[in-house]
mmCIF file of C-alpha atoms in Angstrom:
data_model
loop_
_atom_site.group_PDB
_atom_site.id
_atom_site.type_symbol
_atom_site.label_atom_id
_atom_site.label_comp_id
_atom_site.label_asym_id
_atom_site.label_seq_id
_atom_site.Cartn_x
_atom_site.Cartn_y
_atom_site.Cartn_z
ATOM 1 C CA MET A 1 -19.178 20.215 -4.599
ATOM 2 C CA PRO A 2 -18.920 22.697 -7.494
ATOM 3 C CA VAL A 3 -18.236 21.193 -10.895
ATOM 4 C CA THR A 4 -14.890 22.031 -12.142
ATOM 5 C CA ASP A 5 -11.694 20.238 -12.402
ATOM 6 C CA ASN A 6 -8.835 22.646 -11.603
ATOM 7 C CA ARG A 7 -5.943 20.107 -11.041
ATOM 8 C CA PRO A 8 -5.258 16.435 -11.152
ATOM 9 C CA LEU A 9 -5.988 14.042 -8.129
ATOM 10 C CA ARG A 10 -2.769 13.558 -5.840
ATOM 11 C CA ILE A 11 -3.194 9.798 -4.732
ATOM 12 C CA GLY A 12 -1.192 8.419 -2.061
ATOM 13 C CA LEU A 13 -0.072 4.854 -2.145
ATOM 14 C CA ASP A 14 1.354 2.255 0.303
ATOM 15 C CA PHE A 15 3.576 -0.457 -1.314
ATOM 16 C CA ASP A 16 3.717 -3.777 0.302
ATOM 17 C CA ASP A 17 0.365 -5.577 0.541
ATOM 18 C CA THR A 18 -1.416 -2.508 -1.139
ATOM 19 C CA LEU A 19 0.306 -2.820 -4.447
ATOM 20 C CA MET A 20 2.235 -6.133 -4.213
ATOM 21 C CA HIS A 21 1.380 -9.331 -2.663
ATOM 22 C CA THR A 22 4.654 -9.257 -0.220
ATOM 23 C CA ARG A 23 2.727 -10.638 2.732
ATOM 24 C CA GLU A 24 2.053 -13.961 0.598
ATOM 25 C CA ALA A 25 5.601 -14.189 -0.405
ATOM 26 C CA LEU A 26 6.933 -13.889 3.224
ATOM 27 C CA VAL A 27 4.720 -16.274 4.663
ATOM 28 C CA ALA A 28 5.404 -18.845 1.879
ATOM 29 C CA LEU A 29 9.075 -18.195 2.775
ATOM 30 C CA LEU A 30 8.703 -18.514 6.506
ATOM 31 C CA ASN A 31 6.613 -21.828 6.060
ATOM 32 C CA LYS A 32 9.508 -23.294 3.812
ATOM 33 C CA ILE A 33 12.199 -22.240 6.276
ATOM 34 C CA HIS A 34 10.500 -23.478 9.409
ATOM 35 C CA ASN A 35 8.539 -26.239 7.944
ATOM 36 C CA THR A 36 5.178 -24.863 8.935
ATOM 37 C CA ALA A 37 2.040 -24.568 7.040
ATOM 38 C CA ILE A 38 0.663 -21.184 8.157
ATOM 39 C CA ARG A 39 -1.806 -19.316 5.879
ATOM 40 C CA ALA A 40 -1.330 -15.475 5.191
ATOM 41 C CA GLU A 41 -5.039 -14.958 6.091
ATOM 42 C CA ASP A 42 -4.617 -16.328 9.482
ATOM 43 C CA CYS A 43 -1.621 -13.993 10.426
ATOM 44 C CA THR A 44 -3.341 -11.307 12.553
ATOM 45 C CA ASP A 45 -0.178 -9.939 13.448
ATOM 46 C CA TYR A 46 0.986 -7.525 10.852
ATOM 47 C CA TYR A 47 4.812 -7.908 11.512
ATOM 48 C CA LEU A 48 4.375 -12.014 11.247
ATOM 49 C CA SER A 49 5.982 -12.274 14.611
ATOM 50 C CA ALA A 50 3.781 -15.295 15.640
ATOM 51 C CA PRO A 51 4.254 -18.101 15.294
ATOM 52 C CA TRP A 52 7.827 -17.882 14.045
ATOM 53 C CA ASN A 53 9.138 -15.512 16.837
ATOM 54 C CA LEU A 54 11.596 -13.677 14.427
ATOM 55 C CA THR A 55 13.492 -10.689 15.888
ATOM 56 C CA ASP A 56 13.681 -7.568 13.766
ATOM 57 C CA GLU A 57 17.266 -8.488 12.591
ATOM 58 C CA GLN A 58 16.248 -12.016 11.757
ATOM 59 C CA PHE A 59 13.198 -10.681 9.707
ATOM 60 C CA ALA A 60 15.664 -8.186 8.183
ATOM 61 C CA ALA A 61 18.128 -10.837 7.268
ATOM 62 C CA MET A 62 15.447 -13.111 5.597
ATOM 63 C CA PHE A 63 14.267 -10.104 3.611
ATOM 64 C CA ASN A 64 17.741 -9.201 2.538
ATOM 65 C CA GLN A 65 18.488 -12.754 1.569
ATOM 66 C CA HIS A 66 15.173 -13.216 -0.443
ATOM 67 C CA GLU A 67 14.677 -9.792 -2.005
ATOM 68 C CA ASP A 68 14.550 -10.587 -5.572
ATOM 69 C CA HIS A 69 12.243 -13.734 -5.091
ATOM 70 C CA ILE A 70 9.905 -11.811 -2.875
ATOM 71 C CA HIS A 71 9.386 -9.113 -5.679
ATOM 72 C CA THR A 72 8.296 -11.758 -8.307
ATOM 73 C CA GLN A 73 5.120 -11.261 -6.481
ATOM 74 C CA PRO A 74 2.358 -9.988 -8.924
ATOM 75 C CA PRO A 75 0.155 -6.650 -8.501
ATOM 76 C CA LEU A 76 -3.220 -7.070 -6.407
ATOM 77 C CA GLU A 77 -6.027 -8.003 -8.343
ATOM 78 C CA GLY A 78 -7.488 -4.798 -10.131
ATOM 79 C CA LEU A 79 -4.536 -2.524 -9.285
ATOM 80 C CA LEU A 80 -3.179 -1.922 -12.697
ATOM 81 C CA GLU A 81 -6.463 -1.450 -14.530
ATOM 82 C CA THR A 82 -7.572 1.101 -11.626
ATOM 83 C CA LEU A 83 -4.186 3.092 -11.858
ATOM 84 C CA GLN A 84 -4.485 2.991 -15.591
ATOM 85 C CA HIS A 85 -8.227 4.381 -15.654
ATOM 86 C CA TRP A 86 -7.061 7.054 -13.146
ATOM 87 C CA ALA A 87 -3.810 8.111 -14.807
ATOM 88 C CA PRO A 88 -5.078 10.638 -17.149
ATOM 89 C CA ARG A 89 -6.249 12.663 -14.289
ATOM 90 C CA ALA A 90 -4.096 11.871 -11.231
ATOM 91 C CA THR A 91 -0.370 11.734 -10.107
ATOM 92 C CA PHE A 92 0.688 8.904 -7.844
ATOM 93 C CA HIS A 93 2.985 9.307 -4.882
ATOM 94 C CA VAL A 94 4.211 6.202 -2.905
ATOM 95 C CA ILE A 95 4.925 6.328 0.784
ATOM 96 C CA THR A 96 6.129 3.243 2.240
ATOM 97 C CA GLY A 97 6.994 1.886 5.661
ATOM 98 C CA ARG A 98 10.289 0.304 4.121
ATOM 99 C CA PRO A 99 13.559 1.612 5.012
ATOM 100 C CA GLU A 100 15.842 3.355 2.396
ATOM 101 C CA CYS A 101 17.437 0.173 1.680
ATOM 102 C CA TRP A 102 14.613 -1.692 0.409
ATOM 103 C CA LEU A 103 13.292 1.236 -1.744
ATOM 104 C CA PRO A 104 15.360 0.151 -4.813
ATOM 105 C CA SER A 105 13.551 -3.291 -5.098
ATOM 106 C CA ALA A 106 10.346 -1.544 -4.796
ATOM 107 C CA THR A 107 11.154 0.940 -7.546
ATOM 108 C CA THR A 108 12.248 -1.792 -9.818
ATOM 109 C CA TRP A 109 9.049 -3.710 -9.233
ATOM 110 C CA LEU A 110 6.989 -0.585 -10.158
ATOM 111 C CA ARG A 111 8.986 0.012 -13.238
ATOM 112 C CA ARG A 112 8.608 -3.973 -14.331
ATOM 113 C CA HIS A 113 4.797 -3.446 -14.156
ATOM 114 C CA ARG A 114 4.868 -0.065 -15.923
ATOM 115 C CA ILE A 115 3.391 1.970 -12.998
ATOM 116 C CA GLN A 116 4.224 5.609 -13.444
ATOM 117 C CA ILE A 117 5.045 7.078 -9.747
ATOM 118 C CA GLU A 118 6.099 10.471 -9.084
ATOM 119 C CA GLU A 119 8.187 9.303 -6.038
ATOM 120 C CA VAL A 120 8.873 6.485 -3.899
ATOM 121 C CA ILE A 121 9.310 7.914 -0.200
ATOM 122 C CA SER A 122 10.446 6.149 3.025
ATOM 123 C CA ALA A 123 7.960 7.229 5.865
ATOM 124 C CA LYS A 124 10.825 7.092 8.316
ATOM 125 C CA SER A 125 13.143 9.436 6.259
ATOM 126 C CA ALA A 126 9.969 11.798 5.667
ATOM 127 C CA GLY A 127 9.349 11.999 9.320
ATOM 128 C CA GLY A 128 6.292 9.778 9.048
ATOM 129 C CA LYS A 129 3.577 8.858 6.573
ATOM 130 C CA GLY A 130 0.934 11.539 8.052
ATOM 131 C CA PRO A 131 3.172 14.369 7.830
ATOM 132 C CA ALA A 132 4.494 13.348 4.131
ATOM 133 C CA ALA A 133 0.981 12.792 3.075
ATOM 134 C CA LYS A 134 0.048 16.273 4.392
ATOM 135 C CA ARG A 135 2.913 17.845 2.880
ATOM 136 C CA LEU A 136 2.447 16.563 -0.690
ATOM 137 C CA ARG A 137 -1.287 17.742 -0.090
ATOM 138 C CA LEU A 138 -2.894 14.121 -0.987
ATOM 139 C CA ASP A 139 -6.472 14.036 -1.687
ATOM 140 C CA PHE A 140 -6.490 10.481 -0.361
ATOM 141 C CA PHE A 141 -4.194 7.629 0.595
ATOM 142 C CA ILE A 142 -4.672 3.798 -0.170
ATOM 143 C CA GLU A 143 -3.151 1.560 2.965
ATOM 144 C CA ASP A 144 -3.535 -1.631 4.647
ATOM 145 C CA HIS A 145 -1.540 -0.976 7.656
ATOM 146 C CA ALA A 146 -3.577 0.251 10.882
ATOM 147 C CA ASP A 147 -1.049 2.485 12.578
ATOM 148 C CA PHE A 148 -0.312 4.086 9.472
ATOM 149 C CA ALA A 149 -3.698 4.695 8.315
ATOM 150 C CA THR A 150 -4.661 6.131 11.647
ATOM 151 C CA GLU A 151 -1.617 8.409 11.529
ATOM 152 C CA ILE A 152 -2.589 9.469 7.839
ATOM 153 C CA ALA A 153 -6.113 10.092 8.744
ATOM 154 C CA THR A 154 -5.368 11.953 12.077
ATOM 155 C CA ALA A 155 -3.012 14.279 9.822
ATOM 156 C CA GLY A 156 -6.234 15.113 7.726
ATOM 157 C CA THR A 157 -5.762 12.856 4.781
ATOM 158 C CA PRO A 158 -8.827 10.307 3.909
ATOM 159 C CA VAL A 159 -7.684 6.786 3.769
ATOM 160 C CA PHE A 160 -9.002 3.881 1.885
ATOM 161 C CA LEU A 161 -8.096 0.805 4.125
ATOM 162 C CA LEU A 162 -7.931 -2.570 2.373
ATOM 163 C CA ASP A 163 -9.774 -5.131 4.606
ATOM 164 C CA ARG A 164 -7.188 -7.252 6.118
ATOM 165 C CA PRO A 165 -7.116 -9.848 9.175
ATOM 166 C CA TYR A 166 -4.713 -7.719 10.857
ATOM 167 C CA ASN A 167 -6.324 -4.249 10.717
ATOM 168 C CA GLN A 168 -10.126 -5.147 12.038
ATOM 169 C CA LYS A 169 -10.248 -3.324 15.246
ATOM 170 C CA LEU A 170 -9.476 0.184 13.291
ATOM 171 C CA SER A 171 -12.282 2.693 13.081
ATOM 172 C CA HIS A 172 -11.701 6.606 12.197
ATOM 173 C CA PRO A 173 -14.234 8.990 10.686
ATOM 174 C CA LEU A 174 -11.467 9.620 7.795
ATOM 175 C CA ILE A 175 -11.086 5.852 7.074
ATOM 176 C CA THR A 176 -13.299 4.000 4.809
ATOM 177 C CA ARG A 177 -12.839 0.081 4.751
ATOM 178 C CA VAL A 178 -12.710 -1.452 1.268
ATOM 179 C CA LYS A 179 -12.777 -5.298 0.042
ATOM 180 C CA ASP A 180 -10.136 -4.715 -2.905
ATOM 181 C CA TRP A 181 -8.988 -2.590 -5.795
ATOM 182 C CA HIS A 182 -12.285 -2.971 -7.867
ATOM 183 C CA HIS A 183 -14.244 -1.196 -4.685
ATOM 184 C CA ILE A 184 -11.819 1.460 -4.422
ATOM 185 C CA ARG A 185 -12.262 2.438 -8.040
ATOM 186 C CA GLN A 186 -16.090 2.434 -7.476
ATOM 187 C CA LEU A 187 -15.809 4.682 -4.406
ATOM 188 C CA VAL A 188 -13.266 6.996 -5.968
ATOM 189 C CA ASP A 189 -14.932 7.424 -9.101
ATOM 190 C CA ASN A 190 -18.198 8.295 -7.262
ATOM 191 C CA THR A 191 -16.542 10.902 -5.173
ATOM 192 C CA PHE A 192 -13.967 12.219 -7.596
ATOM 193 C CA SER A 193 -15.550 12.327 -10.778
ATOM 194 C CA PRO A 194 -13.701 13.954 -13.739
ATOM 195 C CA THR A 195 -15.775 17.194 -13.131
ATOM 196 C CA THR A 196 -15.788 16.975 -9.340
ATOM 197 C CA GLN A 197 -13.852 20.059 -7.796
ATOM 198 C CA VAL A 198 -10.575 19.151 -6.206
ATOM 199 C CA PRO A 199 -9.179 22.056 -3.909
ATOM 200 C CA ALA A 200 -6.423 23.794 -5.509
#
């Protein structure tokens, strides 16, 4: 690639289980409510329907009731350092699968951890993560959900997919599987160095 830096990187971020340990909080709550002892890493169903068999309405009610507690979860390991490292040459855009009603708690969490975000967008309200990522002209997106990662990649935006038990069957030429935020930082810094061209 030519050596010039004509604009900042535009980085897309999922929220739940990409920035914050939402899943761990939900599994702990479900174990407490149902007197079970399920480990988060053993849940291969993204929506946590097994073994608790929650309806969408029951899940939403649980989330609403415990929303403040869920957001006491810390950032993923390496996240804050990585975003701070990129901040001088990047802007960050959160596109989440959350409905609009759960965006305020996500925004509050981001502010609490001093993560500077351009916007927090609900994918449903934006017509999907793929179209939103394309419309924002993101250079890449960081995601954990298999279906969303496929949608974003199919729309033409490269995806770094955090390796999770519930996304093991996913494969796409624009999707790169990563172990954690330290791995993402290494790959991004190697691909998008400060002197690497970013298309205008």
